[in-house]
mmCIF file of C-alpha atoms in Angstrom:
data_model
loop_
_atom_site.group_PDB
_atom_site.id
_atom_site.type_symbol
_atom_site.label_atom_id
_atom_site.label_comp_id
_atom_site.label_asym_id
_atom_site.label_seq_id
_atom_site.Cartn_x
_atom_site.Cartn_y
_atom_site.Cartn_z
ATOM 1 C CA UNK A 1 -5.740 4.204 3.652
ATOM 2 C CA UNK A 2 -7.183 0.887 1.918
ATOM 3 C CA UNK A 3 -10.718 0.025 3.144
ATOM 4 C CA UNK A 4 -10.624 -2.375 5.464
ATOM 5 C CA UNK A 5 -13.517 -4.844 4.201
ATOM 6 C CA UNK A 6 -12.065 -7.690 6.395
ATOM 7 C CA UNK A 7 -14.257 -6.295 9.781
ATOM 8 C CA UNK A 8 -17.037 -7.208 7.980
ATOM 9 C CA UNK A 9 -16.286 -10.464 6.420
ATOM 10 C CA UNK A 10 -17.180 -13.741 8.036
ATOM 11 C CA UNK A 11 -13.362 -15.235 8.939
ATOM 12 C CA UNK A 12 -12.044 -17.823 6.459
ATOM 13 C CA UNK A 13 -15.231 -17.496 3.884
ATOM 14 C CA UNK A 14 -12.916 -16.015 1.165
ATOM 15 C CA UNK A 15 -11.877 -16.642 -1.633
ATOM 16 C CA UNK A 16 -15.603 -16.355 -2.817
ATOM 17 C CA UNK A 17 -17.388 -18.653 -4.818
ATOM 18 C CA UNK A 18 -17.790 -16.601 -8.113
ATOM 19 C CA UNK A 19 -16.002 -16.603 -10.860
ATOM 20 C CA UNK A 20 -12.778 -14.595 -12.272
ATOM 21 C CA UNK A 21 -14.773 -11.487 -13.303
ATOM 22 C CA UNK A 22 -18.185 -11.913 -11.943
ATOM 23 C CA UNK A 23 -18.980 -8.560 -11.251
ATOM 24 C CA UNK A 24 -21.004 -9.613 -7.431
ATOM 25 C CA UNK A 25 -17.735 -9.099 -5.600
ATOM 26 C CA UNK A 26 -18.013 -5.520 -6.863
ATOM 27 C CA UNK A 27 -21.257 -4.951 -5.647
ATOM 28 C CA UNK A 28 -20.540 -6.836 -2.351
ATOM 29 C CA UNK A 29 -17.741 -4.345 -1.727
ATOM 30 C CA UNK A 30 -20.322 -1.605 -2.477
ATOM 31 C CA UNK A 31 -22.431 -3.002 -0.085
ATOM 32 C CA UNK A 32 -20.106 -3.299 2.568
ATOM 33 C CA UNK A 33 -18.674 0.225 1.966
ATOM 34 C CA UNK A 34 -22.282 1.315 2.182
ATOM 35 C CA UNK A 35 -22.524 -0.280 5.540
ATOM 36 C CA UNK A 36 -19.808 1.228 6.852
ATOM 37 C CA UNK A 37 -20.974 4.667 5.849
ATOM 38 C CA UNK A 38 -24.077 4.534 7.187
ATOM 39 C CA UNK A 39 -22.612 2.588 10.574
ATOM 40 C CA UNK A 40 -24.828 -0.251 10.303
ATOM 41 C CA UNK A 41 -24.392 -2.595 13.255
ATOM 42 C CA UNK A 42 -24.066 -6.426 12.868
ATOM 43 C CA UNK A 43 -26.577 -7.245 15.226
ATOM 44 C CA UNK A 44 -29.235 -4.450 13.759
ATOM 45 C CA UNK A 45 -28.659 -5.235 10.252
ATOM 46 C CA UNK A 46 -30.462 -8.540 8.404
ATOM 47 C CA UNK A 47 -29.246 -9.762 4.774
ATOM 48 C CA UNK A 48 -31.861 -11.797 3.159
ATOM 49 C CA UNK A 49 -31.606 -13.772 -0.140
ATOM 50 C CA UNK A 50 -33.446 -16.503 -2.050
ATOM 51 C CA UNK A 51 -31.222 -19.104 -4.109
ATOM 52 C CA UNK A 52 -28.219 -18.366 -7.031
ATOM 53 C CA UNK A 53 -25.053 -16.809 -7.780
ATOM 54 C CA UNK A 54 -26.488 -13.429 -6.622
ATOM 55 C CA UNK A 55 -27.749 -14.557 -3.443
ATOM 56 C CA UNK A 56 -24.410 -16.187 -2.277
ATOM 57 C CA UNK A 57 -23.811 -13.100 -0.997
ATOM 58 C CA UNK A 58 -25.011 -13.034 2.463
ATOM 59 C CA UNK A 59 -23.078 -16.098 3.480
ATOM 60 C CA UNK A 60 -19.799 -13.919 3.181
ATOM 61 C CA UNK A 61 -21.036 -10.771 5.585
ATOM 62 C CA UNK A 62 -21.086 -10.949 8.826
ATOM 63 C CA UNK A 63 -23.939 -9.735 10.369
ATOM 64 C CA UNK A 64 -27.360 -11.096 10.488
ATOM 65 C CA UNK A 65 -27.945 -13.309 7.596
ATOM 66 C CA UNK A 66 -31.110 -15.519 6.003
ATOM 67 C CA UNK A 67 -30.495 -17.761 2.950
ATOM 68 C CA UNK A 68 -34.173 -18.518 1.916
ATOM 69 C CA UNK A 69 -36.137 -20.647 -1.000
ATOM 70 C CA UNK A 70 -35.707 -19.939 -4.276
ATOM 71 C CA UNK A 71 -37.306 -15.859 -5.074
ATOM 72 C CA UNK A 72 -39.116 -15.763 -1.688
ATOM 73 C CA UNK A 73 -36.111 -13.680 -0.281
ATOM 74 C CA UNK A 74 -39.286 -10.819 -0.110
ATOM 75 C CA UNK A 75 -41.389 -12.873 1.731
ATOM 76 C CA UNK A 76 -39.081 -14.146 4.216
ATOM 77 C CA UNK A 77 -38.099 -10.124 4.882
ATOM 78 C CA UNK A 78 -41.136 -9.286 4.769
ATOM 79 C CA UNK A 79 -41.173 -11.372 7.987
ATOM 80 C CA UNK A 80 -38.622 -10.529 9.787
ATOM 81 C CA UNK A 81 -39.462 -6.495 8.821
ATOM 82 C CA UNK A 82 -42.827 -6.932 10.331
ATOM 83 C CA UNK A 83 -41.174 -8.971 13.687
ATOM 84 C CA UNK A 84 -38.458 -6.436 13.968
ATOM 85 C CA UNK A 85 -39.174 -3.121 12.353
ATOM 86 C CA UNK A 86 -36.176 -1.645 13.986
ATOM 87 C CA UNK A 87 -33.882 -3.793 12.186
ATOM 88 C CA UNK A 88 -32.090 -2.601 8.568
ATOM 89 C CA UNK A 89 -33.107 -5.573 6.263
ATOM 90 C CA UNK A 90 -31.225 -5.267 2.750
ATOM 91 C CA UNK A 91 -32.139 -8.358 -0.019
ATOM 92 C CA UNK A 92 -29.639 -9.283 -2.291
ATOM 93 C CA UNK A 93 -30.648 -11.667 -5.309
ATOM 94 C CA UNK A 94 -30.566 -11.492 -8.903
ATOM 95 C CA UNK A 95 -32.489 -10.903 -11.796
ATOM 96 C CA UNK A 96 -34.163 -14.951 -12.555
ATOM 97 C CA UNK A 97 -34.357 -14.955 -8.292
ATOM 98 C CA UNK A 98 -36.178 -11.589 -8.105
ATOM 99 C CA UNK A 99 -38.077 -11.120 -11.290
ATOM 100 C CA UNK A 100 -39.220 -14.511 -12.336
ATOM 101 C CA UNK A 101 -39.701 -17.290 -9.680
ATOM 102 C CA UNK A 102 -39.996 -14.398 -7.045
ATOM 103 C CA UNK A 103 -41.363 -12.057 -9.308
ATOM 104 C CA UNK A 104 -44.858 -12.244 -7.465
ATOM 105 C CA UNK A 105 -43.241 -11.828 -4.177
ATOM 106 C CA UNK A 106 -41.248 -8.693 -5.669
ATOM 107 C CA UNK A 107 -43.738 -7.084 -7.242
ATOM 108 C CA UNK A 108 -46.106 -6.858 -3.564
ATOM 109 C CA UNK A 109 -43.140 -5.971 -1.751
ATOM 110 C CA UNK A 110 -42.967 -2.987 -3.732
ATOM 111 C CA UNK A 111 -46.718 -2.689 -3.859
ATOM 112 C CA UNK A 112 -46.624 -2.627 0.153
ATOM 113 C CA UNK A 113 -43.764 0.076 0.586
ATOM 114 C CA UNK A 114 -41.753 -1.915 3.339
ATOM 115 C CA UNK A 115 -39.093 -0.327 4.707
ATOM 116 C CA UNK A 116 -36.205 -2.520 2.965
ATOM 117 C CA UNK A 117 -33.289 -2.212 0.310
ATOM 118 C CA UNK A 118 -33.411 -4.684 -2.326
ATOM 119 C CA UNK A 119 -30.019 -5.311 -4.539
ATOM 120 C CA UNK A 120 -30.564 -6.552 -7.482
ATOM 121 C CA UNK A 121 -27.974 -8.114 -9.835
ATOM 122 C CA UNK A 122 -28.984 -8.045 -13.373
ATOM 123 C CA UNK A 123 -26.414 -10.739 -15.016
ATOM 124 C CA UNK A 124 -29.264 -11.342 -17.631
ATOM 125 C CA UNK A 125 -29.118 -14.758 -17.065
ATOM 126 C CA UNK A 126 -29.499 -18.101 -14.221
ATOM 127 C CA UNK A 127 -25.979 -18.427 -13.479
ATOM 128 C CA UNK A 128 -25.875 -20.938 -11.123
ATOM 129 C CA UNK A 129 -28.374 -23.275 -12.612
ATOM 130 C CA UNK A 130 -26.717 -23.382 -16.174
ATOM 131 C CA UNK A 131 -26.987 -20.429 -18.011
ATOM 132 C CA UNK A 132 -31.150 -20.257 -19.094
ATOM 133 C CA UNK A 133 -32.614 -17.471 -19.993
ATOM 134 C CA UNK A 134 -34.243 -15.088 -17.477
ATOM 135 C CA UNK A 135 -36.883 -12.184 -18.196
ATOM 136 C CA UNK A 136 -34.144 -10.045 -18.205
ATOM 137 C CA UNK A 137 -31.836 -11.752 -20.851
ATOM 138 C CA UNK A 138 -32.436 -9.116 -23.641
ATOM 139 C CA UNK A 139 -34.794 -10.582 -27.342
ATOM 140 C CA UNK A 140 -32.552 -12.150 -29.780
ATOM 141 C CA UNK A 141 -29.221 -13.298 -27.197
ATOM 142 C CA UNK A 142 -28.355 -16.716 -26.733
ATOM 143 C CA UNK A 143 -29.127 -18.595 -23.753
ATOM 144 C CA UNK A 144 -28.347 -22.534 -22.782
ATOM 145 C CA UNK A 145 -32.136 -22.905 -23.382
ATOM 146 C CA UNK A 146 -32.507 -20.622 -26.153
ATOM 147 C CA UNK A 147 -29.679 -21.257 -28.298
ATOM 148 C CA UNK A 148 -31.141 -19.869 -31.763
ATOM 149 C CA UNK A 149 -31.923 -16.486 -29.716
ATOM 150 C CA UNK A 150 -34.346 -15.480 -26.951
ATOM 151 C CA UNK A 151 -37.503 -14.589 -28.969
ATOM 152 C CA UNK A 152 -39.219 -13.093 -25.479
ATOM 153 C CA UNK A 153 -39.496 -9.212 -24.934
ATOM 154 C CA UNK A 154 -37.561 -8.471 -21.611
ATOM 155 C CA UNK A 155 -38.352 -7.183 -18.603
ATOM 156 C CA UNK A 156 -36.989 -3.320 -17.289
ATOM 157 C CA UNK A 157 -36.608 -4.294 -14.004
ATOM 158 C CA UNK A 158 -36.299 -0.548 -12.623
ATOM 159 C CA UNK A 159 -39.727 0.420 -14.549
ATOM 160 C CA UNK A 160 -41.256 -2.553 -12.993
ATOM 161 C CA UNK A 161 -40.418 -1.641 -9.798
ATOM 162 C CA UNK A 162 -41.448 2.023 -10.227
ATOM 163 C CA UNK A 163 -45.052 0.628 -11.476
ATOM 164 C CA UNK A 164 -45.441 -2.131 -8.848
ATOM 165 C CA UNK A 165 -45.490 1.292 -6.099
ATOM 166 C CA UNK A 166 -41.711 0.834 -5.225
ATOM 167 C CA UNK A 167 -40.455 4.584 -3.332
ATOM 168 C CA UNK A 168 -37.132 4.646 -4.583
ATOM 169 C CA UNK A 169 -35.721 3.056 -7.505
ATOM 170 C CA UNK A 170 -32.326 3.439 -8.724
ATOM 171 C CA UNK A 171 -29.833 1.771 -11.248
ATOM 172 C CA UNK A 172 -26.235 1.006 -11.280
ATOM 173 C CA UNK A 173 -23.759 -1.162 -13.351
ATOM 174 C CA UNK A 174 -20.840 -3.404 -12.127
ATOM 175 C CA UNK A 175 -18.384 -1.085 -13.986
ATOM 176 C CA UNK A 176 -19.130 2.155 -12.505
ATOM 177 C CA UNK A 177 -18.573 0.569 -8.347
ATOM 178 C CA UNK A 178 -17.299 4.156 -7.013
ATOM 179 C CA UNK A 179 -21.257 4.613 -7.719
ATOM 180 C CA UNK A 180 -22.683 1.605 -6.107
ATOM 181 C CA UNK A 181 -21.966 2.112 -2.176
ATOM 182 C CA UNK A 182 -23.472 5.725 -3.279
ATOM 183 C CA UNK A 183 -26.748 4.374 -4.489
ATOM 184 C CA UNK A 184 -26.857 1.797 -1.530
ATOM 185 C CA UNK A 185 -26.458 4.070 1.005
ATOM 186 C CA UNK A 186 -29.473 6.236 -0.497
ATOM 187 C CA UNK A 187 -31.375 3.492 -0.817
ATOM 188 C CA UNK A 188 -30.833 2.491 3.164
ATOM 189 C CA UNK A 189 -31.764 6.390 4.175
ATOM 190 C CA UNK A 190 -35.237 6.084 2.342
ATOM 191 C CA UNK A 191 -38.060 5.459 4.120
ATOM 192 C CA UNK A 192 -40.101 3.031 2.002
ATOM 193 C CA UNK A 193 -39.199 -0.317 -0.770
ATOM 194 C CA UNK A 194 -36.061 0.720 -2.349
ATOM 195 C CA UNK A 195 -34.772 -0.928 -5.410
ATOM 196 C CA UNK A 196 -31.320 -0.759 -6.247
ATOM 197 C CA UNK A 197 -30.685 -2.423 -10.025
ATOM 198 C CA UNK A 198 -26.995 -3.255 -10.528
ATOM 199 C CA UNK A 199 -25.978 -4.031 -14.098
ATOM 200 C CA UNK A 200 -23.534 -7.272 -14.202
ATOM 201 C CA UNK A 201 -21.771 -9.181 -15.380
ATOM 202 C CA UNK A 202 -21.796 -12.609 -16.366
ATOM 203 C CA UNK A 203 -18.910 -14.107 -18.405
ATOM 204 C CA UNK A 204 -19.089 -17.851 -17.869
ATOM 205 C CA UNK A 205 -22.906 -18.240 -19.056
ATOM 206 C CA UNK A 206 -23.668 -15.241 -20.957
ATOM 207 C CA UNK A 207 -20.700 -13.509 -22.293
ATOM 208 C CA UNK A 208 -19.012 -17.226 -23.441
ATOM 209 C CA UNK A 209 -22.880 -17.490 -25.284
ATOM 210 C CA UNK A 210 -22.893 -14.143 -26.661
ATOM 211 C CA UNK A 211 -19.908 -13.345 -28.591
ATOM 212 C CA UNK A 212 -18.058 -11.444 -25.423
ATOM 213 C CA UNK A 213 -14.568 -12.413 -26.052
ATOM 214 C CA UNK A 214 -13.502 -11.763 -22.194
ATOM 215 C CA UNK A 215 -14.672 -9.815 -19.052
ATOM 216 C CA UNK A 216 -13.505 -6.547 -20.414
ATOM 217 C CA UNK A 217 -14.986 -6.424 -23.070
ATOM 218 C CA UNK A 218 -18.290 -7.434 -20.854
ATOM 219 C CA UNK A 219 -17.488 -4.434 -18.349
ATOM 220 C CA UNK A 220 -16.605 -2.221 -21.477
ATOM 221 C CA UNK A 221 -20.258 -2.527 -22.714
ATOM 222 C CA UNK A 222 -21.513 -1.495 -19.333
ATOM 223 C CA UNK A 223 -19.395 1.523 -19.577
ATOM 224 C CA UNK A 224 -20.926 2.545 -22.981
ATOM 225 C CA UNK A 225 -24.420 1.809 -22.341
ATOM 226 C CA UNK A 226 -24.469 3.625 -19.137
ATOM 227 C CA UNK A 227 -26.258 7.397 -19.451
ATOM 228 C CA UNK A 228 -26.542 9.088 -15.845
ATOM 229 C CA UNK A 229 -30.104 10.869 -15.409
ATOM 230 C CA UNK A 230 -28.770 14.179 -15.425
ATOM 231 C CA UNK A 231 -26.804 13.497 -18.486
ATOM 232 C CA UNK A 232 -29.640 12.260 -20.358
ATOM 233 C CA UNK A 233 -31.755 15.259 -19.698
ATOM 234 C CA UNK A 234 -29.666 16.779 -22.282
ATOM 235 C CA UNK A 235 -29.477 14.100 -24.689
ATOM 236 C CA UNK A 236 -31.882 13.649 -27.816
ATOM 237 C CA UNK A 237 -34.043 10.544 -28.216
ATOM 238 C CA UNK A 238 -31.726 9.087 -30.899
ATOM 239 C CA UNK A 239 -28.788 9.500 -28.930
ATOM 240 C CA UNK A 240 -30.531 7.653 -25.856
ATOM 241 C CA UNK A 241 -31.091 4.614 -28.533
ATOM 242 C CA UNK A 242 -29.319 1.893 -26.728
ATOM 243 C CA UNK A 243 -28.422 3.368 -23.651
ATOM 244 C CA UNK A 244 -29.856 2.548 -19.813
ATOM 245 C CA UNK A 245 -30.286 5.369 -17.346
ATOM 246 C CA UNK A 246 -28.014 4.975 -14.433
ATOM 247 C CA UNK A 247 -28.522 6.979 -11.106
ATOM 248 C CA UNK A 248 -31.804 7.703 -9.200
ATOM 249 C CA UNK A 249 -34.366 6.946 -11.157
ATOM 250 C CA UNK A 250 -37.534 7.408 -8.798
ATOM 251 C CA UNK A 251 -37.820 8.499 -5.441
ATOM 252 C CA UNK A 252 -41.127 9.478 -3.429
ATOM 253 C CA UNK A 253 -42.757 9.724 -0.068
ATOM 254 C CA UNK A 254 -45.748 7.088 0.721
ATOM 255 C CA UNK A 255 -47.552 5.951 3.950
ATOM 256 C CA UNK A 256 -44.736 2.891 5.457
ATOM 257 C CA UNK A 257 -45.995 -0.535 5.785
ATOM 258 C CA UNK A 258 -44.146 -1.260 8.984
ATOM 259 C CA UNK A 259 -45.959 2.125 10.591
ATOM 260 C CA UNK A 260 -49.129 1.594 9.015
ATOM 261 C CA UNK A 261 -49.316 -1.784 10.525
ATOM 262 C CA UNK A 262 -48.432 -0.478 14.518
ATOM 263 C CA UNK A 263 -51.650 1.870 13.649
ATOM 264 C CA UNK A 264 -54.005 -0.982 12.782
ATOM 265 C CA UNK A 265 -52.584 -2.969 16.048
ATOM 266 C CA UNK A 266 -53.343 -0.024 17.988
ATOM 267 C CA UNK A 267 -56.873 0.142 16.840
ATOM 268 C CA UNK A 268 -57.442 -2.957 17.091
ATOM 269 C CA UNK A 269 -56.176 -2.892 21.191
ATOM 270 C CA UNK A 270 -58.445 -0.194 21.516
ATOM 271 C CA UNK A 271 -61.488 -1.781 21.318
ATOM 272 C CA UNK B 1 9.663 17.178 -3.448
ATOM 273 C CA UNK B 2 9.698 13.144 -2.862
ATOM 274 C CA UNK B 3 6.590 11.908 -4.226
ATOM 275 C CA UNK B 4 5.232 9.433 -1.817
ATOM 276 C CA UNK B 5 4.500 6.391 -3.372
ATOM 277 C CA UNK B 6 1.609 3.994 -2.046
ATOM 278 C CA UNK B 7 2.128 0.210 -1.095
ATOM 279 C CA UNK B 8 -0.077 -2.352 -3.486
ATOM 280 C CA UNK B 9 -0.480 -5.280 -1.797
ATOM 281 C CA UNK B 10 -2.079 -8.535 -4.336
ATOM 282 C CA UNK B 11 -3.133 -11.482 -2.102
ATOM 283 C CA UNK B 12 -2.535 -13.944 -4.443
ATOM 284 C CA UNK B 13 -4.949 -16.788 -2.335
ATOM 285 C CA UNK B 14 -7.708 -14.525 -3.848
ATOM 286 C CA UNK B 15 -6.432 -13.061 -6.861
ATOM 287 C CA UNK B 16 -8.891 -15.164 -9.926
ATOM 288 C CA UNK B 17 -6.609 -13.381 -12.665
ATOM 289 C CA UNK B 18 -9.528 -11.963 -14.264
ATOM 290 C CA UNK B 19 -7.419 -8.717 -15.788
ATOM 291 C CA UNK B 20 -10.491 -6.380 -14.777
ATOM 292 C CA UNK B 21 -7.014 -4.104 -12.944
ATOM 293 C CA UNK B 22 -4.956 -4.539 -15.197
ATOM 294 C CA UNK B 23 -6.906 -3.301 -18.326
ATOM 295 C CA UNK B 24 -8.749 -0.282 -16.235
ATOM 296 C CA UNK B 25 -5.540 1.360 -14.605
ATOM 297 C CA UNK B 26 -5.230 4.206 -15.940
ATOM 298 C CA UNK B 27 -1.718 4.428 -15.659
ATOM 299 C CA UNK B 28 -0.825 0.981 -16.178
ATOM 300 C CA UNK B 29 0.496 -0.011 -13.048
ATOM 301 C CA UNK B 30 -0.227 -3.825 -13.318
ATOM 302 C CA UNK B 31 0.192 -6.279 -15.469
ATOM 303 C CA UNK B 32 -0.258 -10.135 -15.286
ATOM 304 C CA UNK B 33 2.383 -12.130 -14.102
ATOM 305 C CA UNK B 34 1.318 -15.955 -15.395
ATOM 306 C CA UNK B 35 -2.231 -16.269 -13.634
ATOM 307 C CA UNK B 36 -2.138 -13.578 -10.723
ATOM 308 C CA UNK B 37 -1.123 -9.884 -11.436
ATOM 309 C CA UNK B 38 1.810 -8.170 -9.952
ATOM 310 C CA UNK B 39 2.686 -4.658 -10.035
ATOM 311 C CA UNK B 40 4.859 -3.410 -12.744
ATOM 312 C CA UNK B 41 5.482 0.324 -12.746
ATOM 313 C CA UNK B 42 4.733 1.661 -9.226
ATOM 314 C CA UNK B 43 5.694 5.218 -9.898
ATOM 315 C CA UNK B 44 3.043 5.780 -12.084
ATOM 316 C CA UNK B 45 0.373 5.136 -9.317
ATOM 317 C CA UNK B 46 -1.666 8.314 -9.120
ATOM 318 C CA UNK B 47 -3.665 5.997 -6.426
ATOM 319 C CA UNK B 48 -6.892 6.482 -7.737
ATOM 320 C CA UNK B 49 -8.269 3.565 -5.775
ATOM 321 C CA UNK B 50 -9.945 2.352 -9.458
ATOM 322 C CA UNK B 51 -8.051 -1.230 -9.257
ATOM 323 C CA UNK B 52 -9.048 -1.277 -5.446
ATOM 324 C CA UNK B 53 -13.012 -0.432 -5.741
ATOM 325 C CA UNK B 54 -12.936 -2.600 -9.332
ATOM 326 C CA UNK B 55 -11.618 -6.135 -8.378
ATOM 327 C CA UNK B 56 -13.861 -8.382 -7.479
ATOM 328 C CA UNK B 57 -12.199 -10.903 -5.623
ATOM 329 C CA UNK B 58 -10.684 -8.556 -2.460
ATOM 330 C CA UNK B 59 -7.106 -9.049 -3.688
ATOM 331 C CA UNK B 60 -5.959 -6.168 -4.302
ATOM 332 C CA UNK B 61 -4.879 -3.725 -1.499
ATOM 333 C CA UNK B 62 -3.590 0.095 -1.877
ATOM 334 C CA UNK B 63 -2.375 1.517 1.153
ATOM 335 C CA UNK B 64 -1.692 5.392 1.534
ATOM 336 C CA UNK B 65 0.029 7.114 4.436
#
């Protein structure tokens, strides 16, 4: 039987926004499919973005939803964690939102281990705002504001999260979506910051910019690149030249901010 | 026996023509039809879901008994 993702759609909010071959409807679905997996309620469940292509996403689900300022998606669940620890809160954003003008707020979220899921959509670039260049467009592509080539190093958003203190880190890509609502639903179960990278694409500001003739080709890259963990174990250092790790990247058990925190209230009312 | 074949159902309000099912069928059940794609060779469907999970605008549909 086809999924039914209408039950968790807000009525009359598609067709979406993005555009043909923008790979955030695929990771929507994957979030949705993770949902319904893991039988997340609507009234138990927050979604929490900051501002761009990326973070359109929450308007579409139904359940609880928080559209904040620009990158301070992690602050504003930080909040709502700390009100409500029994609540799920997932962030959604992408890689300019949640690496460069939130990049402070991401990096302590992960340093404090708060029990949340945050999706991020690497498209390389600021969509939304005209196609600049992000930390995570890659030295030497084209950008609106770099258009002789990026000449900055870029950022590897899954190793940043792993050495900010993040529990559970994983990657995905756009192409492989049978794999997303996998990672997602992982990333839900653990106990602690989980951040879920998901490789996109982007074909009105980057691929038109960098020589990607259309969306396939795009999501044809992201099939090539992609190495899962397991695979790579196998694989020699030249023949990982190139490639991303997709799959589970980190996981590990740490103290949980959330818990910690009821501990130093109950001290505190001791006295 | 009867092979039982599934329905695919394309909203075209949602479809963005963006080819992402057509080009990763792996049977080539779709093709484009001027901007929206249609279905072309239903026998072939093996329903492996891949045009289902893959498009990202929620237009595509295959049902299975």
């Amino acid at each position: 039987m086809a999924f039914d993702y209408d039950k968790y759609i807000r009525p009359g909010k598609l067709p979406h926004i993005w555009c043909p071959g923008c790979g955030h409807g695929i990771v929507m679905k994957g979030l949705i499919r993770a949902m319904d997996t893991l039988g997340l309620k609507k009234e138990n469940t927050a979604i929490v973005s900051g501002i761009g292509c990326a973070s359109r996403l929450p308007g579409y689900i139904d359940c609880c939803t928080l559209h904040t300022a620009h990158g301070r998606a992690a602050a504003f669940a930080t909040g709502v964690k700390l009100a409500k620890p029994e609540m799920n809160v997932i962030l959604c954003g992408g890689d300019g939102d949640g690496t460069a003008i939130g990049g402070n707020h991401f990096i302590h979220a992960c340093r404090r281990n708060i029990d949340m899921t945050y999706i991020i959509m690497n498209n390389y670039i600021y969509g939304m705002t005209g196609g600049q260049f992000s930390p995570a467009t890659p030295t030497g592509h084209k950008a609106s504001t770099t258009p002789y080539g990026n000449p900055d190093p870029c950022f590897d958003i899954a190793k940043l999260a792993i050495g900010a203190g993040a529990t559970f880190v994983a990657r995905g890509t756009a192409f492989h979506a049978n794999q997303i609502d996998k990672l997602i639903v992982e990333a839900i179960q653990h106990k602690g910051f989980s951040v879920v990278e998901i490789l996109d694409d982007c074909p009105t500001t980057y691929g038109r910019r960098n020589k990607y003739k259309s969306v396939i080709e795009m999501m044809n890259r992201l099939k090539e690149v992609a190495v899962p963990v397991k695979a790579a174990e196998k694989m020699t250092a030249e023949q990982l030249q190139g490639k991303i790790l997709t799959g589970v990247l980190y996981k590990e058990e740490k103290p949980e901010y959330t818990a910690e925190y009821a501990k130093v209230i109950e001290r505190a009312q001791a006295k | 026996m009867e092979k039982k074949l599934p329905k695919i159902e394309i909203i075209e309000k949602y479809c963005k023509g963006c080819h992402i099912c057509v080009e990763f069928c792996p049977t080539k059940v779709l093709e484009m039809k001027g901007f929206y794609a249609t279905v072309k060779n239903l026998e072939a469907c093996i329903k492996c879901m891949q045009c289902e999970l893959r498009c990202p605008d929620f237009a595509i549909k295959v049902i299975t008994e």
